[in-house]
Tab-separated table of C-alpha atoms in Angstrom:
chain	number	residue	atom	x	y	z
S	24	TYR	CA	0.715	-1.281	4.988
S	25	TYR	CA	1.375	1.267	2.216
S	26	CYS	CA	-2.169	2.890	2.497
S	27	ASP	CA	-2.925	2.133	6.155
S	28	LYS	CA	0.338	3.122	7.696
S	29	HIS	CA	2.859	4.792	5.203
S	30	ILE	CA	0.689	7.310	3.556
S	31	PRO	CA	-0.858	8.437	6.724
S	32	MET	CA	2.613	8.938	8.324
S	33	VAL	CA	3.769	10.777	5.283
S	34	LYS	CA	0.553	13.048	5.332
S	35	GLN	CA	1.176	13.776	9.131
S	36	LYS	CA	4.989	14.592	8.591
S	37	LEU	CA	4.447	16.792	5.419
S	38	GLY	CA	1.510	18.660	7.241
S	39	ALA	CA	-0.537	21.429	5.350
S	40	ALA	CA	2.112	21.975	2.727
S	41	CYS	CA	0.977	18.798	1.116
S	42	ARG	CA	-2.350	19.726	-0.408
S	43	ARG	CA	-3.368	16.213	-1.689
S	44	ILE	CA	-1.989	12.781	-1.830
S	45	ASP	CA	-3.246	10.361	-4.518
S	46	VAL	CA	-2.400	6.622	-4.690
S	47	ASP	CA	-2.714	4.749	-7.740
S	48	GLN	CA	-2.464	0.828	-7.965
S	49	GLY	CA	-1.149	-0.564	-11.420
S	50	LEU	CA	-3.737	-2.873	-12.871
S	51	GLY	CA	-2.343	-3.576	-16.351
S	52	GLY	CA	-0.229	-2.521	-19.311
S	53	GLY	CA	-1.322	-0.989	-22.657
S	54	ALA	CA	-1.969	-4.535	-24.135
S	55	PRO	CA	-4.873	-6.609	-22.807
S	56	GLY	CA	-3.604	-8.902	-20.033
S	57	SER	CA	-0.134	-7.402	-20.012
S	58	LYS	CA	1.569	-6.318	-16.502
S	59	PRO	CA	1.439	-2.744	-15.254
S	60	ALA	CA	4.759	-0.755	-15.719
S	61	PHE	CA	4.421	0.264	-11.899
S	62	VAL	CA	2.870	-1.558	-9.005
S	63	ALA	CA	1.730	1.727	-7.491
S	64	MET	CA	2.270	5.536	-7.918
S	65	CYS	CA	1.843	8.131	-5.364
S	66	ASN	CA	1.268	11.900	-6.138
S	67	LEU	CA	2.042	14.352	-3.517
S	68	VAL	CA	0.651	17.672	-4.478
S	69	PHE	CA	2.213	20.981	-3.298
S	70	ASP	CA	1.853	24.696	-4.476
S	71	SER	CA	5.624	24.603	-5.327
S	72	VAL	CA	8.880	22.866	-5.398
S	73	ASP	CA	10.138	24.953	-2.740
S	74	ASP	CA	7.144	23.884	-0.422
S	75	PHE	CA	7.902	20.309	-1.089
S	76	GLN	CA	11.528	20.581	-0.308
S	77	ARG	CA	10.845	22.563	2.921
S	78	ALA	CA	8.142	20.042	4.209
S	79	PHE	CA	10.155	16.804	3.023
S	80	ALA	CA	13.742	17.535	3.806
S	81	PRO	CA	13.311	17.331	7.854
S	82	HIS	CA	11.530	14.073	7.332
S	83	ALA	CA	13.317	12.433	4.396
S	84	ASP	CA	15.010	9.802	6.552
S	85	SER	CA	11.994	8.582	8.422
S	86	ILE	CA	9.788	8.672	5.271
S	87	MET	CA	12.379	6.801	3.016
S	88	GLY	CA	13.433	4.445	5.848
S	89	ASP	CA	10.004	3.204	6.015
S	90	ILE	CA	9.952	1.924	2.667
S	91	PRO	CA	11.453	-1.527	3.331
S	92	ASN	CA	8.306	-1.999	5.607
S	93	TYR	CA	6.296	-2.447	2.419
S	94	THR	CA	8.426	-3.301	-0.590
S	95	ASP	CA	11.883	-4.130	-1.562
S	96	ILE	CA	11.363	-2.316	-4.955
S	97	GLN	CA	13.541	0.759	-5.182
S	98	PRO	CA	11.340	3.803	-5.658
S	99	LEU	CA	11.704	6.313	-8.627
S	100	ILE	CA	10.989	9.741	-7.720
S	101	GLN	CA	10.003	12.388	-10.132
S	102	VAL	CA	9.085	15.984	-9.600
S	103	ASN	CA	6.344	17.469	-12.056
S	104	GLU	CA	4.513	20.605	-12.787
S	105	VAL	CA	0.654	20.074	-13.260
S	106	LYS	CA	-0.550	21.854	-16.318
S	107	MET	CA	-4.291	21.127	-16.323
């Protein structure tokens, strides 16, 4: 559901302001056989924080409201600046 429904919906709603979306699935922790710290991560790439806020704000309720359709895990949201 996440990759087939949620992410395409997010991409459609955010439009051209969202330059790229990457989805990572956690496979394991640092020690062999250990569990990953996160089940999955999604990186939404924008030219600026302002671009993100303008694109996300009008759709925040529908995007966040879709989360219970694929997980009961509370998402953690972090804003980063890509350096390299």
